[in-house]
Amino acid sequence: MKSSLKSFLFAFLLVVLSGNARAQQTAEAPGFEVEFETFTLDNGLKVIFHVDQSDPVVAVALTSHVGSAREKQGRTGFAHLFEHLLFLESENLGKGGLDKLSARIGGSGANGSTSRDRTNYFQTVPNDALEKMIWAEADKLGYFINTVTEPVLAKEKQVVKNEKRQRVDNQPYGNTMYVIDKNLYPKNHPYNWQVIGSLEDLQNATLEDVKEFFNQWYVPNNVVLTIAGDFDTAQAKQWVEKYFGEIKRGPEIKDLEKRPANLQQTKKLYYEDNFAQLPELTMAWPSVPSYHKDSYALEVLANYLSEGKNAPFYKELVANKKLTPNVQMFNYTSELAGQFMLQVRAYDGTDLDKVHSAVEETFRKFEKEGISEKDLKRIKAGQETAFYNSLSSVLGKGFQLAQYEIFANDPNMINQEINYILAVTPQDVMRVYKKYIQNKPFVATSFVPEGQKELALENSVAAEVEEEEIVMGAEQEFNLEEEVTYNRTPSSFDRTVEPPYGPSPQVKVPEIWDQKLESGLEVYGINNSEVPLVQFILEIKGGMLLEDPSKIGVSNLLANMLTKGTKNRSPQELEEAIELLGADIRVNATDEKMIISGSTLAKNFEATMNLVEEILLQPRWDEEEFALAKQQVINRIQQQKASPDYTASNEFRKLIYGENHILSHNNLGTESTVEAISLQDLKDYYARNLSPHLASFLVVGDIENEAVVAELKDITENWSVKNVIFEDLPAVLPPAESKVYFYDVPGAKQSVLHIGYPALAETDEDFFLATVMNYRLGGGSFASQLTQELREGKGYTYGIRSGFNGSTFTGPFLISSGVRSNITFEAVDLVKQILRNYPENFNEQDLEVTKGFMIKSNARKFETMGSKLQMLQEISNYDKPMDYALQQEEIVRNITVPEIKALAQKYVNPDKMYYLIVGDAATQLDRLEDLGFGEPVLLNPSEK
């Protein structure tokens, strides 16, 4: 269901870090072990427990060994459909199912994902709700399918269609993997179709079809239950046996045979993409299934060839021939087969034959030189860090244990995997290149802008892509309010009785240490020894705020340049030094800050900070790198123009802040402002604005306070304080009356909605109170009225949300969504009605759900290293007290319905908002006048 090569990175990481090599001599990794226990119920359910008492939370995941590969031709998309359906209702949870329960118990939100080979359902909750979660997960598995009725199925079909429109049809290059897989695998291969399936198959699916699919695959003997976190294993075993034990075993399920792609000849295809602004070449070679002994070497090959400035593809395609800003490559493996992928999104107007020639030239050079031991060492160091990062949360450990159990038949691979990572040799890398890539047939797709098929590879043939025609009033009607009866599944006890909470968890607010150095640099830290890692952020106030409006993009380019070498290291040498430490150092600019952030193995913290000092204080100012950076930024700007989502974000900024406000700009700049920026502009900005007294350093990990402070003192000794002047910004005010604005994207399958106004800064007294008020409006995912009405009630959208987005400056209240084109007016009108009614219809039950979530969710608020860093940012950026989380909890405990209503009346007035729609003007613009806000303003009439 993913729409581009980049979208597969998460799925690929799960595979790479979940066991791909078995029969290899292994190198030993440093001591790190995840303890677990397993058992199997009589009905075949496999259960894995992992205890981690660092936080009072548990992660519960139910993983079914069924994905799109278990579907039949003509009946595709069923596994993904059930990912949706299983959250809606079951016999004993009732309507709203796990979504409603999640809100009440303070869970992270019921979630799921579907791949070719498995579907999982997961959530992290406070540990007092463990019995409730086991009860609920069992209800989904054994007491669910009778609740799926014709109206429920009809509605969820619309939601899935909207997901496809949002992720595939309305995105540039969205159909790339569809074309690749159709041509890489034969028609009868289960990887020939996409996970999300065919919309035609989905529409034609009957209730009997989907029930048959469920009863075949969603059975205890095809499922793994993982529980990870702070819990009593003996008690949990009793609960698992009680709630899952009497669910009937299903039919025996045979493993599918491995079916690697057998491509006999190269295939070249092209597609003129309505949304694409730039030509893109994607190539795919058949490779190996997950756990094949060659998988690790193939991953090293992909990493070496494409990642970073030392990569052969970077040197040839990016630096030398200047054909593209980057090259992506990885080995995408699945249970039955794998594919080695390369993707190049070229610069505007680039002939993709030139790109392909450069790829082949790079391959020939690699065949002569291979990979050095030093390069292999740096790649392995990065893989080691990524492995530990994947296990830094209880949910991550639970995911990995289930993955190993299902696809490797051995959950103990979680303690062996790092050794396989370290086992690859240079000879292995060259061997797999020759076996799978060198002179082997491949599938190549050229996705080019409309009217530019001359940029496609020579001898390419037109690709067949299923284009959905959006027709007004064509969607199936359904009524979810009608009473439906069904036979209840018998049980030995009354399952309608929800289990009680366990003992209330003691919220563990991490202990924070802080120190202010003589230079003015403020330091905040949290010690955390769960994994041998350190994560850090150095924030410097400024960013776009300190830029000349005629040269927007300076701070972003400066951030880009700071990692392009130092005074004494070339860009390649700097990158190599970072990677050999297993570290990651990034520099980026935001509207209000320059940020240096990173992670490293704890043992390498001192060496990593030495490199941070070089990056910050000894920039290289390389003219060639600067020219390349400008070209890459312009390329990003051009790509953003192709995305309706980015267009909506950029146009909404202008409405919120007005033309003369610095924050109305995208901090990348425009093509013209970036062209106007010189290297001297970057040097001047750097010399004037980067000062330690405007900086804060935040750190979380397995490191002592003294070691952190010592490194920072060394940095600030040579970092001079500057007199930085921030200009006063003009006030931003909400509109006196609502107005509709439309940005035309001809042929859009969806309309992107941005509705809101300039509201609050996070430092305003009402900011947190407003976020509490917003939870039931649109901040609570499936607990919110916007989601319940537009997605669950009408099937208009895949997702909708609302929130307050202030910082130290006033930011917008924003409602955002993508809705199918033919109900654009109806969706916006419904949003308007919900806003109008919200202050009146908010009641005691809404307050109870809000309090339940916002208080109980504190138990999991600080579990991961990332969440701890976020806590430090809140304290540093907004001068919040160290115990602000506990103070906010008290505010929530004491808030009342009248107070929420007053806040809603004050901050969600539908008659004083901007209504921005990005979509197909030809079919949707005129109808929007019926909203009652006057004639809509077309923002890009000259482009029609």
Coordinates of N, CA, C and O in Angstrom, one line a residue, residues 530-618:
E530 N 18.7 2.4 29.3 CA 18.0 1.2 28.8 C 18.8 0.6 27.6 O 18.8 -0.6 27.4
V531 N 19.3 1.5 26.7 CA 20.1 1.0 25.6 C 21.4 1.9 25.6 O 21.4 3.0 26.1
P532 N 22.5 1.4 25.0 CA 23.8 2.1 25.1 C 23.9 3.2 24.0 O 24.8 3.2 23.2
L533 N 22.9 4.1 24.1 CA 22.9 5.2 23.1 C 22.7 6.6 23.8 O 22.3 6.6 25.0
V534 N 23.1 7.6 23.1 CA 22.9 9.0 23.6 C 22.2 9.8 22.4 O 22.7 9.6 21.3
Q535 N 21.2 10.5 22.7 CA 20.6 11.4 21.7 C 20.7 12.8 22.2 O 20.5 13.1 23.4
F536 N 20.9 13.8 21.3 CA 21.1 15.2 21.8 C 20.6 16.2 20.7 O 20.4 15.8 19.6
I537 N 20.3 17.4 21.2 CA 19.8 18.5 20.4 C 20.5 19.8 20.9 O 20.4 20.1 22.1
L538 N 21.1 20.5 20.0 CA 21.7 21.8 20.2 C 20.8 22.8 19.5 O 20.8 22.8 18.2
E539 N 20.0 23.6 20.2 CA 19.1 24.6 19.5 C 19.6 26.0 19.7 O 20.0 26.4 20.8
I540 N 19.7 26.7 18.6 CA 20.1 28.1 18.6 C 19.0 29.0 18.1 O 18.6 28.8 16.9
K541 N 18.5 29.9 18.8 CA 17.4 30.8 18.4 C 17.8 31.6 17.2 O 18.9 32.1 17.1
G542 N 16.9 31.7 16.3 CA 17.1 32.5 15.1 C 16.4 32.0 13.9 O 15.2 32.4 13.6
G543 N 17.0 31.1 13.1 CA 16.4 30.5 12.0 C 15.9 31.5 11.0 O 16.6 32.5 10.7
M544 N 14.8 31.3 10.4 CA 14.3 32.3 9.4 C 13.9 33.6 9.9 O 13.9 34.6 9.2
L545 N 13.7 33.7 11.2 CA 13.3 35.0 11.9 C 14.4 36.1 11.6 O 14.1 37.3 11.6
L546 N 15.7 35.7 11.4 CA 16.8 36.6 11.3 C 17.2 36.8 9.8 O 18.2 37.4 9.5
E547 N 16.3 36.4 8.9 CA 16.6 36.5 7.5 C 16.1 37.8 6.8 O 15.1 38.4 7.3
D548 N 16.8 38.2 5.8 CA 16.3 39.2 4.9 C 15.1 38.7 4.0 O 15.3 37.7 3.3
P549 N 13.9 39.3 4.1 CA 12.8 38.8 3.3 C 13.1 38.6 1.8 O 12.4 37.8 1.2
S550 N 14.0 39.4 1.3 CA 14.3 39.3 -0.1 C 15.2 38.1 -0.4 O 15.4 37.8 -1.6
K551 N 15.7 37.5 0.6 CA 16.6 36.3 0.4 C 16.3 35.2 1.4 O 17.1 34.6 2.0
I552 N 15.0 34.9 1.4 CA 14.5 33.8 2.3 C 15.2 32.5 1.8 O 15.2 32.2 0.6
G553 N 15.7 31.7 2.8 CA 16.4 30.4 2.5 C 17.8 30.4 2.9 O 18.5 29.4 2.8
V554 N 18.3 31.5 3.5 CA 19.7 31.6 3.9 C 20.0 30.6 5.1 O 20.9 29.9 5.0
S555 N 19.1 30.6 6.1 CA 19.4 29.8 7.2 C 19.3 28.3 6.8 O 20.0 27.4 7.3
N556 N 18.4 28.0 5.9 CA 18.3 26.6 5.5 C 19.5 26.2 4.7 O 20.1 25.1 4.9
L557 N 20.0 27.0 3.8 CA 21.2 26.7 3.1 C 22.4 26.6 4.0 O 23.3 25.8 3.9
L558 N 22.5 27.5 5.1 CA 23.6 27.4 6.0 C 23.5 26.1 6.8 O 24.6 25.5 6.9
A559 N 22.4 25.7 7.2 CA 22.3 24.4 7.9 C 22.8 23.3 6.9 O 23.5 22.4 7.4
N560 N 22.4 23.4 5.7 CA 22.9 22.4 4.7 C 24.4 22.4 4.6 O 25.1 21.3 4.6
M561 N 25.0 23.6 4.6 CA 26.4 23.7 4.4 C 27.3 23.3 5.6 O 28.4 22.8 5.4
L562 N 26.7 23.4 6.8 CA 27.5 23.1 8.0 C 27.9 21.6 8.0 O 28.9 21.3 8.7
T563 N 27.2 20.7 7.4 CA 27.6 19.3 7.3 C 28.4 19.0 6.1 O 28.8 17.8 5.8
K564 N 28.8 20.0 5.3 CA 29.5 19.8 4.0 C 31.0 20.0 4.3 O 31.6 20.8 3.6
G565 N 31.6 19.4 5.3 CA 33.0 19.5 5.5 C 33.3 20.6 6.6 O 32.4 21.4 6.9
T566 N 34.5 20.5 7.1 CA 34.9 21.5 8.1 C 36.3 22.0 7.6 O 36.8 21.6 6.6
K567 N 36.8 22.9 8.4 CA 38.1 23.6 8.0 C 39.2 22.5 7.7 O 39.9 22.7 6.7
N568 N 39.2 21.5 8.4 CA 40.3 20.5 8.3 C 39.8 19.1 7.7 O 40.6 18.2 7.7
R569 N 38.5 19.0 7.4 CA 38.0 17.8 6.8 C 37.2 18.1 5.6 O 36.3 19.0 5.6
S570 N 37.4 17.3 4.5 CA 36.5 17.5 3.3 C 35.2 16.9 3.7 O 35.0 16.2 4.7
P571 N 34.2 17.2 2.9 CA 32.8 16.6 3.1 C 32.8 15.1 3.3 O 32.2 14.6 4.1
Q572 N 33.6 14.5 2.4 CA 33.7 13.0 2.5 C 34.4 12.6 3.8 O 34.0 11.6 4.4
E573 N 35.4 13.3 4.2 CA 36.1 12.9 5.4 C 35.3 13.1 6.7 O 35.3 12.3 7.6
L574 N 34.5 14.2 6.7 CA 33.6 14.4 7.8 C 32.6 13.4 7.9 O 32.3 12.8 9.0
E575 N 32.0 13.0 6.8 CA 30.9 12.0 6.8 C 31.5 10.7 7.3 O 30.9 9.9 8.1
E576 N 32.7 10.3 6.8 CA 33.3 9.1 7.2 C 33.6 9.0 8.7 O 33.3 8.0 9.4
A577 N 34.1 10.1 9.2 CA 34.4 10.2 10.7 C 33.1 10.0 11.5 O 33.1 9.3 12.5
I578 N 32.0 10.6 11.1 CA 30.7 10.4 11.8 C 30.3 9.0 11.7 O 29.9 8.4 12.7
E579 N 30.3 8.4 10.5 CA 29.8 7.0 10.4 C 30.6 6.0 11.1 O 30.1 5.0 11.5
L580 N 31.9 6.2 11.1 CA 32.8 5.2 11.8 C 32.5 5.2 13.3 O 32.8 4.2 14.0
L581 N 31.9 6.2 13.8 CA 31.5 6.2 15.3 C 30.1 5.6 15.5 O 29.6 5.5 16.6
G582 N 29.4 5.2 14.4 CA 28.1 4.8 14.5 C 27.1 5.9 14.9 O 26.1 5.7 15.5
A583 N 27.5 7.1 14.5 CA 26.8 8.3 14.9 C 26.0 8.9 13.8 O 26.1 8.5 12.6
D584 N 25.1 9.8 14.1 CA 24.3 10.5 13.1 C 24.3 12.0 13.6 O 23.8 12.3 14.7
I585 N 24.8 12.9 12.8 CA 24.7 14.3 13.1 C 24.0 15.1 12.0 O 24.4 15.0 10.8
R586 N 22.9 15.8 12.4 CA 22.1 16.5 11.4 C 22.1 18.0 11.8 O 22.1 18.3 13.0
V587 N 22.0 18.8 10.8 CA 21.8 20.3 11.0 C 20.6 20.7 10.2 O 20.6 20.4 9.0
N588 N 19.7 21.4 10.8 CA 18.5 21.9 10.0 C 18.1 23.2 10.6 O 18.4 23.6 11.7
A589 N 17.4 24.0 9.8 CA 16.9 25.3 10.2 C 15.4 25.2 10.2 O 14.8 24.6 9.3
T590 N 14.8 25.9 11.1 CA 13.3 26.0 11.2 C 13.0 27.5 11.1 O 13.9 28.4 10.9
D591 N 11.7 27.8 11.3 CA 11.3 29.2 11.3 C 12.0 30.0 12.3 O 12.3 31.2 12.2
E592 N 12.3 29.4 13.5 CA 12.8 30.1 14.6 C 14.1 29.7 15.2 O 14.6 30.2 16.1
K593 N 14.7 28.6 14.6 CA 15.9 28.1 15.2 C 16.9 27.5 14.1 O 16.5 27.1 13.0
M594 N 18.1 27.4 14.5 CA 19.1 26.5 13.9 C 19.3 25.3 14.9 O 19.5 25.6 16.1
I595 N 19.3 24.1 14.4 CA 19.3 23.0 15.2 C 20.4 22.0 14.8 O 20.4 21.6 13.6
I596 N 21.3 21.6 15.7 CA 22.2 20.5 15.4 C 21.7 19.3 16.3 O 21.7 19.5 17.6
S597 N 21.4 18.2 15.8 CA 20.9 17.1 16.5 C 21.6 15.8 16.1 O 22.2 15.7 15.0
G598 N 21.5 14.8 17.0 CA 22.2 13.6 16.6 C 22.0 12.5 17.6 O 21.4 12.6 18.7
S599 N 22.5 11.3 17.3 CA 22.6 10.2 18.2 C 23.9 9.5 18.0 O 24.5 9.5 16.9
T600 N 24.3 8.8 19.0 CA 25.6 8.0 18.9 C 25.6 6.9 19.9 O 24.8 6.9 20.9
L601 N 26.5 6.0 19.7 CA 26.7 5.0 20.7 C 27.3 5.7 21.9 O 28.2 6.6 21.8
A602 N 26.9 5.3 23.1 CA 27.3 6.0 24.4 C 28.9 6.0 24.5 O 29.5 7.0 24.9
K603 N 29.5 4.9 24.1 CA 31.0 4.9 24.2 C 31.7 5.9 23.3 O 32.9 6.2 23.5
N604 N 30.9 6.4 22.3 CA 31.6 7.3 21.3 C 31.1 8.8 21.5 O 31.2 9.6 20.6
F605 N 30.5 9.1 22.7 CA 29.9 10.4 22.9 C 31.0 11.5 22.8 O 30.8 12.5 22.1
E606 N 32.1 11.3 23.4 CA 33.1 12.4 23.4 C 33.6 12.6 22.0 O 33.7 13.8 21.5
A607 N 33.9 11.6 21.2 CA 34.4 11.7 19.9 C 33.3 12.4 19.0 O 33.6 13.2 18.1
T608 N 32.0 12.0 19.2 CA 30.9 12.6 18.5 C 30.9 14.1 18.7 O 30.7 14.9 17.8
M609 N 31.0 14.5 20.0 CA 30.9 16.0 20.3 C 32.1 16.7 19.8 O 32.0 17.9 19.5
N610 N 33.2 16.1 19.6 CA 34.4 16.7 19.0 C 34.0 17.1 17.5 O 34.4 18.2 17.0
L611 N 33.3 16.2 16.9 CA 32.9 16.5 15.5 C 31.8 17.6 15.5 O 31.8 18.4 14.6
V612 N 30.9 17.6 16.5 CA 29.9 18.7 16.6 C 30.6 20.0 16.7 O 30.2 21.0 16.0
E613 N 31.7 20.1 17.5 CA 32.4 21.3 17.7 C 33.0 21.8 16.3 O 33.0 22.9 16.0
E614 N 33.6 20.8 15.6 CA 34.1 21.2 14.3 C 33.0 21.7 13.3 O 33.2 22.8 12.7
I615 N 31.9 21.1 13.3 CA 30.8 21.5 12.4 C 30.3 22.9 12.8 O 30.1 23.7 11.9
L616 N 30.2 23.1 14.1 CA 29.7 24.4 14.5 C 30.7 25.6 14.4 O 30.3 26.7 14.0
L617 N 31.9 25.3 14.7 CA 32.9 26.4 14.8 C 33.9 26.5 13.7 O 34.6 27.5 13.6
Q618 N 34.0 25.5 12.8 CA 35.0 25.5 11.8 C 34.4 25.1 10.4 O 34.7 24.2 9.8

